[in-house]
């Protein structure tokens, strides 16, 4: 059936015009608001990409909330640029972005020392959250924020995560500087204990693991009296520790030293997020091997793949890092998911289930077909200055 519009009737025409006008008036502000929101969001993403492309080592959270922009960041320059760019593009917004650390929220105590042998750092402020990394007794942390009894911290290599408050001791700047003037010992054995008295048969104060730092209080015949960050006292056997400054002078990263350290950890269980003798993941293991020899690697395999110098497979030397994962395609970038260390003889050592030695040789019993198929590339750390952090400094 066919209907025609009688435009000659003025009442009908006027009614139609009013209806169309109301639709345009109702939709235009909403459309403009949507466009404006998209424009502001694009600016937020651009600033985030520039200053905080890796959320593991930087915080930049910002979003629109009516006429406010809210969020938090530990990058004051990023916030400043964001607000300036928004203003220059015609956005008039109330600033609700918190800059971390929030000294008022933290009562000025924006530093901390790890107070247990190994502190677990998680992705969220709860025990059931994923283990992101670990850090050792005596390590200095920057405290950024809090959530109940959990604290958002940043490690010396800038890794960020949540730690339970009972595992750290917080300080203001002056008290931290005073604590850091104390002479430090480093526990130099894989495992051990501090005792309540100068006798290994007495009650333990805590367990200890390689790399733990302890403040010296007194020197006895066979023991040192030590103090924890929370002022607990204990005693450690002299043969199990070394002066930290002395260790830094003595340690020298060489292919032979790296191999010796790597082999000492064979059989250690795989632990996602682990970076200590209590358990290691693949990148945590490589980090421990190099840290023991005076070089601090970034935390994760994908970060480790960005440092050092590229080296061809046929030119590999002992100590070079091998990276495995998914090759880049036109649709997606390369994805590094595993790392190991070349030890020669067509073999590499890595943490997979446990620390083990695997081979690229199909005729060897320890041939690793899975990793051989997903090998990506290699990096040389020794002799390079690209992204390398020496603990001697």
Coordinates of C-alpha atoms in Angstrom, one line a residue:
X1 CA 0.0 0.0 0.0
X2 CA 1.3 3.4 -0.9
X3 CA 1.0 6.6 1.3
X4 CA 1.8 10.1 0.3
X5 CA 2.6 13.0 2.6
X6 CA 0.2 15.9 2.3
X7 CA 2.6 18.8 2.6
X8 CA -0.2 21.3 1.5
X9 CA -1.7 20.9 5.0
X10 CA 0.2 23.5 7.1
X11 CA -0.7 21.8 10.4
X12 CA 0.8 18.5 9.3
X13 CA 3.9 20.2 8.0
X14 CA 4.5 22.2 11.2
X15 CA 4.1 19.1 13.3
X16 CA 6.7 17.3 11.2
X17 CA 9.2 20.1 11.4
X18 CA 8.9 20.2 15.2
X19 CA 9.4 16.5 15.5
X20 CA 12.5 16.5 13.4
X21 CA 13.9 19.5 15.3
X22 CA 13.5 17.8 18.6
X23 CA 15.4 14.8 17.3
X24 CA 18.3 17.0 16.2
X25 CA 18.3 19.0 19.4
X26 CA 18.3 15.8 21.5
X27 CA 21.1 14.0 19.6
X28 CA 23.5 16.8 19.0
X29 CA 24.8 17.4 22.6
X30 CA 25.2 13.6 23.1
X31 CA 27.0 13.3 19.8
X32 CA 29.3 16.2 20.7
X33 CA 30.0 14.7 24.1
X34 CA 30.9 11.3 22.6
X35 CA 33.3 12.9 20.2
X36 CA 34.9 15.0 22.9
X37 CA 35.3 12.0 25.2
X38 CA 36.9 10.1 22.3
X39 CA 39.3 13.0 21.7
X40 CA 40.3 13.3 25.3
X41 CA 40.8 9.5 25.5
X42 CA 43.0 9.6 22.5
X43 CA 45.2 12.2 24.2
X44 CA 45.4 10.1 27.4
X45 CA 46.5 7.0 25.4
X46 CA 49.2 9.0 23.5
X47 CA 50.7 10.3 26.8
X48 CA 50.5 6.9 28.3
X49 CA 52.3 5.3 25.3
X50 CA 55.0 8.0 25.5
X51 CA 55.7 7.8 29.3
X52 CA 54.4 4.5 30.5
X53 CA 54.4 1.8 27.7
X54 CA 55.3 -0.9 30.3
X55 CA 52.9 -1.0 33.2
X56 CA 55.4 -3.3 35.1
X57 CA 57.7 -0.3 35.7
X58 CA 55.5 2.7 35.6
X59 CA 52.0 3.8 36.7
X60 CA 49.8 5.9 34.6
X61 CA 46.1 5.6 35.1
X62 CA 43.8 8.4 33.9
X63 CA 40.1 8.5 32.9
X64 CA 37.3 11.0 32.4
X65 CA 34.7 11.3 35.1
X66 CA 32.1 13.9 34.1
X67 CA 34.0 17.2 34.2
X68 CA 37.0 15.7 36.1
X69 CA 40.0 13.6 35.1
X70 CA 40.9 11.1 37.7
X71 CA 43.5 8.5 38.2
X72 CA 47.1 8.1 39.6
X73 CA 50.6 8.1 38.3
X74 CA 54.2 8.1 39.7
X75 CA 55.3 10.2 36.7
X76 CA 54.7 13.9 37.4
X77 CA 56.0 14.9 34.0
X78 CA 53.4 12.7 32.3
X79 CA 50.6 14.2 34.3
X80 CA 51.8 17.7 33.5
X81 CA 52.0 17.0 29.8
X82 CA 48.5 15.3 29.9
X83 CA 46.9 18.3 31.5
X84 CA 48.6 20.8 29.2
X85 CA 47.6 18.8 26.1
X86 CA 44.0 18.5 27.2
X87 CA 43.8 22.3 28.0
X88 CA 45.4 23.2 24.6
X89 CA 42.7 21.1 22.9
X90 CA 39.9 22.9 24.6
X91 CA 39.1 20.6 27.5
X92 CA 38.3 22.3 30.8
X93 CA 38.6 19.6 33.4
X94 CA 39.1 19.5 37.2
X95 CA 42.4 17.7 38.0
X96 CA 41.8 14.6 40.1
X97 CA 45.0 12.7 39.3
X98 CA 47.0 11.6 42.4
X99 CA 50.8 11.8 42.1
X100 CA 52.5 8.9 43.8
X101 CA 54.0 8.4 46.3
X102 CA 51.2 9.9 48.3
X103 CA 53.1 11.3 51.2
X104 CA 50.0 12.3 53.2
X105 CA 48.5 8.8 52.8
X106 CA 51.8 7.2 53.8
X107 CA 52.6 9.6 56.7
X108 CA 55.8 10.6 55.0
X109 CA 57.2 7.0 55.1
X110 CA 57.7 6.5 51.4
X111 CA 60.7 4.2 51.7
X112 CA 61.0 0.7 53.1
X113 CA 63.5 -2.1 53.7
X114 CA 62.5 -5.8 53.2
X115 CA 62.2 -7.4 56.6
X116 CA 62.0 -11.1 55.7
X117 CA 64.4 -13.4 53.8
X118 CA 62.3 -13.2 50.7
X119 CA 59.3 -10.9 50.2
X120 CA 56.7 -11.7 47.7
X121 CA 55.5 -8.9 45.4
X122 CA 52.1 -9.5 43.9
X123 CA 50.1 -7.9 41.0
X124 CA 47.2 -7.0 43.3
X125 CA 46.9 -6.3 47.1
X126 CA 45.8 -9.8 48.1
X127 CA 47.5 -13.1 48.9
X128 CA 45.6 -14.9 46.1
X129 CA 47.0 -12.5 43.5
X130 CA 49.6 -13.6 40.9
X131 CA 53.2 -13.5 42.2
X132 CA 54.9 -10.9 40.1
X133 CA 58.4 -11.0 41.6
X134 CA 60.4 -11.3 44.8
X135 CA 62.9 -9.2 46.6
X136 CA 65.5 -10.0 49.3
X137 CA 66.0 -9.0 52.9
X138 CA 67.5 -5.6 53.3
X139 CA 66.6 -4.4 49.8
X140 CA 65.5 -0.7 49.7
X141 CA 62.0 -0.2 48.2
X142 CA 60.1 3.0 47.3
X143 CA 56.6 3.0 48.7
X144 CA 54.0 4.5 46.4
X145 CA 50.6 3.8 47.8
X146 CA 48.6 1.6 50.2
X147 CA 45.5 -0.5 50.3
X148 CA 44.6 -1.6 53.9
X149 CA 47.7 -3.5 55.1
X150 CA 49.2 -3.8 51.6
X151 CA 51.7 -1.4 50.0
X152 CA 52.4 -0.6 46.4
X153 CA 56.2 -0.6 46.1
X154 CA 58.9 -0.1 43.5
X155 CA 62.1 -2.2 43.5
X156 CA 65.5 -0.8 42.7
X157 CA 65.1 -1.9 39.1
X158 CA 61.7 -0.1 38.9
X159 CA 59.5 -3.2 39.0
X160 CA 56.1 -2.3 40.7
X161 CA 53.8 -4.5 42.7
X162 CA 52.0 -5.0 46.0
X163 CA 53.7 -6.4 49.2
X164 CA 52.1 -7.3 52.5
X165 CA 52.9 -4.8 55.2
X166 CA 54.2 -7.3 57.7
X167 CA 57.2 -8.2 55.4
X168 CA 58.6 -4.6 55.2
X169 CA 59.7 -1.9 57.6
X170 CA 58.8 1.6 56.4
X171 CA 61.0 4.7 56.9
X172 CA 61.0 8.4 56.1
X173 CA 63.9 9.7 54.2
X174 CA 66.1 10.7 57.2
X175 CA 65.6 7.4 59.0
X176 CA 66.3 5.5 55.8
X177 CA 69.6 7.3 55.3
X178 CA 70.6 6.6 58.9
X179 CA 69.8 2.9 58.4
X180 CA 71.8 2.8 55.2
X181 CA 75.0 4.1 56.9
X182 CA 75.2 0.8 58.9
X183 CA 77.8 -1.7 57.8
X184 CA 76.1 -4.5 55.8
X185 CA 76.8 -8.2 55.6
X186 CA 75.5 -10.3 52.7
X187 CA 74.4 -13.9 53.3
X188 CA 76.6 -15.9 50.9
X189 CA 75.1 -19.4 51.2
X190 CA 72.0 -20.7 49.4
X191 CA 70.1 -21.3 52.6
X192 CA 70.7 -20.8 56.4
X193 CA 69.4 -19.2 59.6
X194 CA 70.0 -16.3 62.0
X195 CA 69.9 -17.5 65.6
X196 CA 68.7 -15.9 68.8
X197 CA 72.1 -16.5 70.4
X198 CA 75.6 -17.1 69.2
X199 CA 74.9 -20.8 69.0
X200 CA 73.5 -22.7 66.0
X201 CA 71.6 -25.0 68.3
X202 CA 69.4 -22.2 69.7
X203 CA 66.1 -20.8 68.5
X204 CA 66.1 -19.3 65.0
X205 CA 65.2 -15.7 64.4
X206 CA 64.5 -16.3 60.7
X207 CA 65.7 -18.2 57.7
X208 CA 68.2 -16.6 55.3
X209 CA 69.0 -17.1 51.7
X210 CA 71.7 -15.9 49.3
X211 CA 71.8 -12.1 48.8
X212 CA 70.1 -11.2 52.1
X213 CA 71.6 -8.0 53.6
X214 CA 72.1 -7.7 57.4
X215 CA 73.3 -4.8 59.5
X216 CA 76.3 -5.5 61.7
X217 CA 75.8 -4.8 65.5
X218 CA 78.8 -6.6 67.0
X219 CA 81.6 -9.0 66.1
X220 CA 82.2 -12.2 68.1
X221 CA 84.6 -15.0 67.7
X222 CA 82.6 -17.2 65.3
X223 CA 79.5 -15.1 64.9
X224 CA 78.3 -11.6 64.0
X225 CA 75.5 -10.0 65.9
X226 CA 73.1 -8.5 63.3
X227 CA 70.0 -6.4 63.3
X228 CA 67.0 -6.6 61.0
X229 CA 65.2 -3.4 59.6
X230 CA 62.6 -3.7 62.4
X231 CA 65.5 -3.9 65.0
X232 CA 65.1 -7.6 65.8
X233 CA 68.5 -9.0 66.8
X234 CA 70.1 -12.2 65.7
X235 CA 73.4 -14.0 65.2
X236 CA 74.9 -15.4 62.0
X237 CA 78.0 -17.6 61.5
X238 CA 81.0 -15.7 60.1
X239 CA 81.7 -18.5 57.6
X240 CA 78.2 -17.9 56.0
X241 CA 78.4 -14.2 55.3
X242 CA 80.7 -11.7 53.6
X243 CA 80.9 -7.9 53.9
X244 CA 78.7 -6.5 51.2
X245 CA 81.3 -3.9 50.0
X246 CA 83.9 -6.6 49.9
X247 CA 81.7 -8.9 47.8
X248 CA 81.1 -6.1 45.3
X249 CA 84.8 -5.6 44.9
X250 CA 85.5 -9.3 44.6
X251 CA 82.8 -10.4 42.2
X252 CA 83.7 -10.5 38.5
X253 CA 81.2 -11.6 35.8
X254 CA 83.0 -14.1 33.5
X255 CA 81.7 -17.0 31.4
X256 CA 83.3 -19.4 33.9
X257 CA 81.7 -17.7 36.9
X258 CA 78.3 -17.6 35.3
X259 CA 78.4 -21.2 34.4
X260 CA 79.5 -22.2 37.9
X261 CA 76.6 -20.3 39.4
X262 CA 74.1 -21.7 36.9
X263 CA 75.1 -25.3 37.6
X264 CA 74.9 -24.7 41.4
X265 CA 71.2 -24.1 41.0
X266 CA 70.4 -27.2 38.9
X267 CA 67.3 -29.0 40.3
X268 CA 65.9 -25.9 41.9
X269 CA 62.1 -25.9 41.4
X270 CA 60.3 -23.7 39.0
X271 CA 58.3 -21.0 40.7
X272 CA 56.3 -18.4 38.7
X273 CA 57.5 -15.0 39.9
X274 CA 60.4 -16.6 41.8
X275 CA 63.8 -14.8 42.0
X276 CA 65.5 -16.5 44.9
X277 CA 67.0 -19.8 45.9
X278 CA 63.6 -20.8 47.1
X279 CA 62.4 -21.1 43.6
X280 CA 62.8 -19.4 40.2
X281 CA 61.0 -18.9 37.0
X282 CA 63.0 -18.7 33.7
X283 CA 63.8 -15.0 33.9
X284 CA 64.2 -15.0 37.7
X285 CA 66.8 -17.7 37.3
X286 CA 68.8 -15.8 34.7
X287 CA 68.5 -12.8 37.0
X288 CA 69.9 -14.7 39.9
X289 CA 72.8 -16.1 37.9
X290 CA 73.9 -12.7 36.8
X291 CA 73.1 -11.0 40.1
X292 CA 75.3 -13.5 41.9
X293 CA 78.1 -12.3 39.6
X294 CA 77.5 -8.5 40.0
X295 CA 75.1 -7.7 37.2
X296 CA 71.5 -6.8 37.7
X297 CA 69.2 -7.9 34.8
X298 CA 65.7 -6.6 34.3
X299 CA 63.0 -8.8 35.8
X300 CA 61.2 -10.4 32.9
X301 CA 62.4 -12.2 29.8
X302 CA 60.8 -9.7 27.4
X303 CA 62.7 -6.9 29.3
X304 CA 65.9 -8.8 29.3
X305 CA 65.6 -9.2 25.5
X306 CA 65.9 -5.4 25.1
X307 CA 69.4 -5.1 26.7
X308 CA 72.8 -6.3 25.6
X309 CA 74.0 -6.8 22.0
X310 CA 72.4 -9.0 19.3
X311 CA 74.4 -12.1 18.5
X312 CA 73.9 -14.7 15.8
X313 CA 73.3 -18.3 16.8
X314 CA 76.5 -19.5 15.1
X315 CA 78.5 -17.0 17.1
X316 CA 77.1 -17.8 20.6
X317 CA 79.5 -17.7 23.6
X318 CA 79.0 -19.1 27.1
X319 CA 76.9 -16.6 29.1
X320 CA 74.8 -15.4 26.2
X321 CA 71.0 -15.2 26.8
X322 CA 68.7 -17.2 24.5
X323 CA 65.1 -16.1 24.0
X324 CA 62.2 -18.2 23.0
X325 CA 58.6 -17.5 22.0
X326 CA 56.4 -16.5 19.1
X327 CA 57.9 -14.9 16.0
X328 CA 56.6 -11.7 14.7
X329 CA 54.0 -11.8 11.9
X330 CA 52.3 -9.1 9.8
X331 CA 49.4 -9.2 12.3
X332 CA 51.3 -9.2 15.6
X333 CA 54.7 -8.4 17.1
X334 CA 57.3 -10.9 18.4
X335 CA 56.4 -12.3 21.8
X336 CA 59.2 -13.4 24.2
X337 CA 58.0 -15.9 26.7
X338 CA 61.1 -17.9 27.8
X339 CA 64.9 -17.3 28.4
X340 CA 67.9 -19.5 29.0
X341 CA 71.7 -19.2 29.0
X342 CA 74.1 -20.7 26.4
X343 CA 76.7 -23.0 28.0
X344 CA 78.4 -24.3 24.9
X345 CA 78.3 -27.8 23.2
X346 CA 74.9 -26.9 21.7
X347 CA 73.4 -26.7 25.1
X348 CA 71.6 -24.2 27.3
X349 CA 70.6 -24.1 30.9
X350 CA 67.2 -22.8 32.0
X351 CA 64.3 -23.1 34.5
X352 CA 61.5 -25.2 33.1
X353 CA 59.8 -27.4 35.7
X354 CA 63.1 -27.2 37.4
X355 CA 66.5 -25.8 36.5
X356 CA 67.9 -28.1 33.9
X357 CA 70.3 -28.4 30.9
X358 CA 68.7 -28.8 27.5
X359 CA 70.2 -29.4 24.0
X360 CA 69.5 -28.2 20.5
X361 CA 71.0 -31.5 19.2
X362 CA 68.3 -33.9 18.0
X363 CA 70.5 -36.8 18.8
X364 CA 71.0 -36.0 22.4
X365 CA 68.8 -37.4 25.2
X366 CA 68.2 -33.9 26.6
X367 CA 67.1 -32.5 23.2
X368 CA 64.4 -29.8 23.8
X369 CA 62.3 -30.0 20.6
X370 CA 59.7 -27.5 22.0
X371 CA 62.2 -24.7 22.7
X372 CA 64.3 -25.5 19.6
X373 CA 61.1 -24.8 17.5
X374 CA 60.4 -21.5 19.2
X375 CA 63.9 -20.1 19.4
X376 CA 63.9 -16.4 18.5
X377 CA 67.3 -14.8 19.1
X378 CA 70.2 -14.2 21.5
X379 CA 71.8 -11.3 23.4
X380 CA 75.3 -10.9 24.7
X381 CA 75.4 -9.3 28.2
X382 CA 79.1 -9.6 29.0
X383 CA 81.1 -6.7 27.5
X384 CA 78.0 -4.7 26.7
X385 CA 76.8 -1.4 28.2
X386 CA 73.4 -1.3 26.7
X387 CA 70.9 -1.4 29.6
X388 CA 73.4 -3.2 31.8
X389 CA 73.4 -2.3 35.6
X390 CA 76.6 -3.2 37.5
X391 CA 76.1 -3.8 41.2
X392 CA 79.7 -2.6 41.8
X393 CA 78.3 0.9 41.2

